Amino acid sequence: MEQRIMTSPAAKIEEAVTFNDQGLVLAIAQQHDSGEVLMAAWMNREALAETLESGQVCYWSRSRQSLWRKGESSGQTQKLIELRIDCDGDSLLLRVDQKGVACHTGRRSCFYRAIDKGGDMKELLPVVVDPKALYGR
């Protein structure tokens, strides 16, 4: 009789992901229903596993060298709706339900600046929430 080894869904996903030499993978957060690109951050294996297990998005903070549970201090959380892995496995697309703003500047998206044809930078999105109110700074 053939013996089957059961692999958890999280283990299958982790096998498909290519982490860089620092043990990280790029994660792009996108609002699931509008397609709006919200932010880019990094995940390590632990952050990815926690996100898959809890359904609440968790990243790896390179500056703090610790897990960063999105919304832990600001209340601006991301619920994972769907995880997509790119063709090389070195980037993730997190389709999320964003509560509040995604950017630490108080804007809905971190991608609020654009360069026009003349080379000038324009701000496209207003500050929705004062960052001091989000982080108490």
PDB file of C-alpha atoms in Angstrom:
ATOM      1  CA  MET A   1       0.000   0.000   0.000  1.00  0.00           C
ATOM      2  CA  GLU A   2       1.306   3.451  -0.961  1.00  0.00           C
ATOM      3  CA  GLN A   3       2.058   5.755   1.943  1.00  0.00           C
ATOM      4  CA  ARG A   4       1.104   9.402   1.459  1.00  0.00           C
ATOM      5  CA  ILE A   5       2.762  12.257   3.255  1.00  0.00           C
ATOM      6  CA  MET A   6       0.250  14.951   4.077  1.00  0.00           C
ATOM      7  CA  THR A   7       1.490  18.485   3.500  1.00  0.00           C
ATOM      8  CA  SER A   8      -0.278  21.436   5.058  1.00  0.00           C
ATOM      9  CA  PRO A   9      -1.499  24.248   2.785  1.00  0.00           C
ATOM     10  CA  ALA A  10       0.953  26.640   4.493  1.00  0.00           C
ATOM     11  CA  ALA A  11       3.852  24.278   3.783  1.00  0.00           C
ATOM     12  CA  LYS A  12       2.821  24.001   0.118  1.00  0.00           C
ATOM     13  CA  ILE A  13       2.706  27.779  -0.188  1.00  0.00           C
ATOM     14  CA  GLU A  14       6.074  28.187   1.518  1.00  0.00           C
ATOM     15  CA  GLU A  15       7.570  25.662  -0.932  1.00  0.00           C
ATOM     16  CA  ALA A  16       6.357  27.844  -3.818  1.00  0.00           C
ATOM     17  CA  VAL A  17       7.889  31.028  -2.371  1.00  0.00           C
ATOM     18  CA  THR A  18      11.487  32.009  -3.077  1.00  0.00           C
ATOM     19  CA  PHE A  19      12.925  33.966  -0.157  1.00  0.00           C
ATOM     20  CA  ASN A  20      15.970  36.176  -0.807  1.00  0.00           C
ATOM     21  CA  ASP A  21      19.347  35.803   0.908  1.00  0.00           C
ATOM     22  CA  GLN A  22      17.987  37.759   3.890  1.00  0.00           C
ATOM     23  CA  GLY A  23      15.077  35.327   4.196  1.00  0.00           C
ATOM     24  CA  LEU A  24      12.543  37.847   2.867  1.00  0.00           C
ATOM     25  CA  VAL A  25      10.017  38.045   0.056  1.00  0.00           C
ATOM     26  CA  LEU A  26       8.396  41.196  -1.350  1.00  0.00           C
ATOM     27  CA  ALA A  27       4.700  41.522  -0.531  1.00  0.00           C
ATOM     28  CA  ILE A  28       2.419  43.944  -2.367  1.00  0.00           C
ATOM     29  CA  ALA A  29      -0.904  44.723  -0.664  1.00  0.00           C
ATOM     30  CA  GLN A  30      -3.862  45.421  -2.941  1.00  0.00           C
ATOM     31  CA  GLN A  31      -7.431  46.266  -1.960  1.00  0.00           C
ATOM     32  CA  HIS A  32      -9.355  43.156  -3.020  1.00  0.00           C
ATOM     33  CA  ASP A  33     -12.501  44.815  -4.353  1.00  0.00           C
ATOM     34  CA  SER A  34     -11.130  47.943  -6.042  1.00  0.00           C
ATOM     35  CA  GLY A  35      -7.693  46.779  -7.220  1.00  0.00           C
ATOM     36  CA  GLU A  36      -6.056  49.787  -5.537  1.00  0.00           C
ATOM     37  CA  VAL A  37      -2.378  49.138  -4.768  1.00  0.00           C
ATOM     38  CA  LEU A  38      -1.924  50.025  -1.108  1.00  0.00           C
ATOM     39  CA  MET A  39       1.662  49.325  -0.089  1.00  0.00           C
ATOM     40  CA  ALA A  40       4.785  47.213  -0.450  1.00  0.00           C
ATOM     41  CA  ALA A  41       6.536  45.529   2.452  1.00  0.00           C
ATOM     42  CA  TRP A  42       8.557  42.420   3.263  1.00  0.00           C
ATOM     43  CA  MET A  43       7.626  39.082   4.783  1.00  0.00           C
ATOM     44  CA  ASN A  44       9.796  36.377   6.267  1.00  0.00           C
ATOM     45  CA  ARG A  45       8.681  32.778   6.774  1.00  0.00           C
ATOM     46  CA  GLU A  46       7.251  33.509  10.215  1.00  0.00           C
ATOM     47  CA  ALA A  47       5.244  36.532   8.985  1.00  0.00           C
ATOM     48  CA  LEU A  48       3.885  34.532   6.057  1.00  0.00           C
ATOM     49  CA  ALA A  49       2.928  31.603   8.294  1.00  0.00           C
ATOM     50  CA  GLU A  50       1.218  33.903  10.810  1.00  0.00           C
ATOM     51  CA  THR A  51      -0.683  35.691   8.051  1.00  0.00           C
ATOM     52  CA  LEU A  52      -1.922  32.399   6.625  1.00  0.00           C
ATOM     53  CA  GLU A  53      -2.868  31.068  10.044  1.00  0.00           C
ATOM     54  CA  SER A  54      -4.566  34.166  11.455  1.00  0.00           C
ATOM     55  CA  GLY A  55      -5.938  35.828   8.313  1.00  0.00           C
ATOM     56  CA  GLN A  56      -4.565  39.167   9.567  1.00  0.00           C
ATOM     57  CA  VAL A  57      -1.572  40.418   7.582  1.00  0.00           C
ATOM     58  CA  CYS A  58       1.785  40.366   9.301  1.00  0.00           C
ATOM     59  CA  TYR A  59       5.007  41.695   7.763  1.00  0.00           C
ATOM     60  CA  TRP A  60       8.677  41.755   8.738  1.00  0.00           C
ATOM     61  CA  SER A  61      10.001  45.175   9.744  1.00  0.00           C
ATOM     62  CA  ARG A  62      13.553  45.520   8.447  1.00  0.00           C
ATOM     63  CA  SER A  63      14.155  48.640  10.543  1.00  0.00           C
ATOM     64  CA  ARG A  64      12.957  47.075  13.809  1.00  0.00           C
ATOM     65  CA  GLN A  65      14.047  43.522  12.918  1.00  0.00           C
ATOM     66  CA  SER A  66      10.760  42.156  14.217  1.00  0.00           C
ATOM     67  CA  LEU A  67       7.329  41.036  13.119  1.00  0.00           C
ATOM     68  CA  TRP A  68       5.038  43.910  12.196  1.00  0.00           C
ATOM     69  CA  ARG A  69       1.392  43.058  12.587  1.00  0.00           C
ATOM     70  CA  LYS A  70      -0.294  45.590  10.329  1.00  0.00           C
ATOM     71  CA  GLY A  71      -2.526  47.835  12.411  1.00  0.00           C
ATOM     72  CA  GLU A  72      -1.168  46.655  15.772  1.00  0.00           C
ATOM     73  CA  SER A  73      -0.448  50.220  16.930  1.00  0.00           C
ATOM     74  CA  SER A  74      -2.572  52.260  14.481  1.00  0.00           C
ATOM     75  CA  GLY A  75      -5.724  50.126  14.211  1.00  0.00           C
ATOM     76  CA  GLN A  76      -5.408  50.242  10.404  1.00  0.00           C
ATOM     77  CA  THR A  77      -5.540  46.476   9.819  1.00  0.00           C
ATOM     78  CA  GLN A  78      -5.406  44.293   6.726  1.00  0.00           C
ATOM     79  CA  LYS A  79      -7.488  41.125   6.487  1.00  0.00           C
ATOM     80  CA  LEU A  80      -6.131  38.645   3.957  1.00  0.00           C
ATOM     81  CA  ILE A  81      -8.696  37.764   1.297  1.00  0.00           C
ATOM     82  CA  GLU A  82      -6.417  35.997  -1.185  1.00  0.00           C
ATOM     83  CA  LEU A  83      -2.700  35.318  -1.561  1.00  0.00           C
ATOM     84  CA  ARG A  84      -1.143  35.196  -5.018  1.00  0.00           C
ATOM     85  CA  ILE A  85       2.412  34.147  -5.845  1.00  0.00           C
ATOM     86  CA  ASP A  86       4.162  35.473  -8.952  1.00  0.00           C
ATOM     87  CA  CYS A  87       5.679  33.235 -11.646  1.00  0.00           C
ATOM     88  CA  ASP A  88       9.155  33.203 -10.048  1.00  0.00           C
ATOM     89  CA  GLY A  89       7.868  32.865  -6.505  1.00  0.00           C
ATOM     90  CA  ASP A  90       9.846  35.938  -5.428  1.00  0.00           C
ATOM     91  CA  SER A  91       6.906  38.319  -4.983  1.00  0.00           C
ATOM     92  CA  LEU A  92       3.554  37.998  -3.279  1.00  0.00           C
ATOM     93  CA  LEU A  93       0.328  39.805  -4.020  1.00  0.00           C
ATOM     94  CA  LEU A  94      -1.804  40.082  -0.910  1.00  0.00           C
ATOM     95  CA  ARG A  95      -5.391  40.871  -1.822  1.00  0.00           C
ATOM     96  CA  VAL A  96      -6.649  42.419   1.391  1.00  0.00           C
ATOM     97  CA  ASP A  97      -9.538  44.203   3.010  1.00  0.00           C
ATOM     98  CA  GLN A  98      -7.864  47.350   4.348  1.00  0.00           C
ATOM     99  CA  LYS A  99      -9.417  48.991   7.401  1.00  0.00           C
ATOM    100  CA  GLY A 100      -8.613  52.704   7.297  1.00  0.00           C
ATOM    101  CA  VAL A 101      -5.416  54.013   5.726  1.00  0.00           C
ATOM    102  CA  ALA A 102      -2.501  51.836   4.638  1.00  0.00           C
ATOM    103  CA  CYS A 103       0.277  54.436   4.692  1.00  0.00           C
ATOM    104  CA  HIS A 104       2.056  55.724   7.791  1.00  0.00           C
ATOM    105  CA  THR A 105       1.680  59.224   6.281  1.00  0.00           C
ATOM    106  CA  GLY A 106      -2.092  58.983   6.855  1.00  0.00           C
ATOM    107  CA  ARG A 107      -2.943  58.366   3.200  1.00  0.00           C
ATOM    108  CA  ARG A 108      -5.021  55.509   1.862  1.00  0.00           C
ATOM    109  CA  SER A 109      -2.092  54.224  -0.238  1.00  0.00           C
ATOM    110  CA  CYS A 110       1.682  54.504   0.048  1.00  0.00           C
ATOM    111  CA  PHE A 111       1.713  55.102  -3.730  1.00  0.00           C
ATOM    112  CA  TYR A 112       0.442  58.673  -3.520  1.00  0.00           C
ATOM    113  CA  ARG A 113       3.134  60.412  -5.608  1.00  0.00           C
ATOM    114  CA  ALA A 114       3.495  60.441  -9.391  1.00  0.00           C
ATOM    115  CA  ILE A 115       6.040  61.865 -11.793  1.00  0.00           C
ATOM    116  CA  ASP A 116       4.422  63.739 -14.668  1.00  0.00           C
ATOM    117  CA  LYS A 117       5.736  63.965 -18.253  1.00  0.00           C
ATOM    118  CA  GLY A 118       7.713  67.087 -17.339  1.00  0.00           C
ATOM    119  CA  GLY A 119       9.537  65.252 -14.560  1.00  0.00           C
ATOM    120  CA  ASP A 120       7.704  67.005 -11.740  1.00  0.00           C
ATOM    121  CA  MET A 121       6.418  65.061  -8.778  1.00  0.00           C
ATOM    122  CA  LYS A 122       2.781  65.503  -7.808  1.00  0.00           C
ATOM    123  CA  GLU A 123       0.931  64.275  -4.764  1.00  0.00           C
ATOM    124  CA  LEU A 124      -2.210  62.457  -5.846  1.00  0.00           C
ATOM    125  CA  LEU A 125      -3.781  61.497  -2.530  1.00  0.00           C
ATOM    126  CA  PRO A 126      -4.616  63.687   0.446  1.00  0.00           C
ATOM    127  CA  VAL A 127      -3.790  62.929   4.057  1.00  0.00           C
ATOM    128  CA  VAL A 128      -6.948  61.306   5.412  1.00  0.00           C
ATOM    129  CA  VAL A 129      -5.806  60.796   9.009  1.00  0.00           C
ATOM    130  CA  ASP A 130      -3.185  62.818  10.874  1.00  0.00           C
ATOM    131  CA  PRO A 131      -0.246  60.433  11.480  1.00  0.00           C
ATOM    132  CA  LYS A 132       0.013  61.792  15.053  1.00  0.00           C
ATOM    133  CA  ALA A 133      -3.489  60.485  15.665  1.00  0.00           C
ATOM    134  CA  LEU A 134      -2.501  57.075  14.283  1.00  0.00           C
ATOM    135  CA  TYR A 135       0.705  56.644  16.236  1.00  0.00           C
ATOM    136  CA  GLY A 136       0.450  59.121  19.083  1.00  0.00           C
ATOM    137  CA  ARG A 137       3.628  60.946  18.030  1.00  0.00           C
TER     138      ARG A 137
END
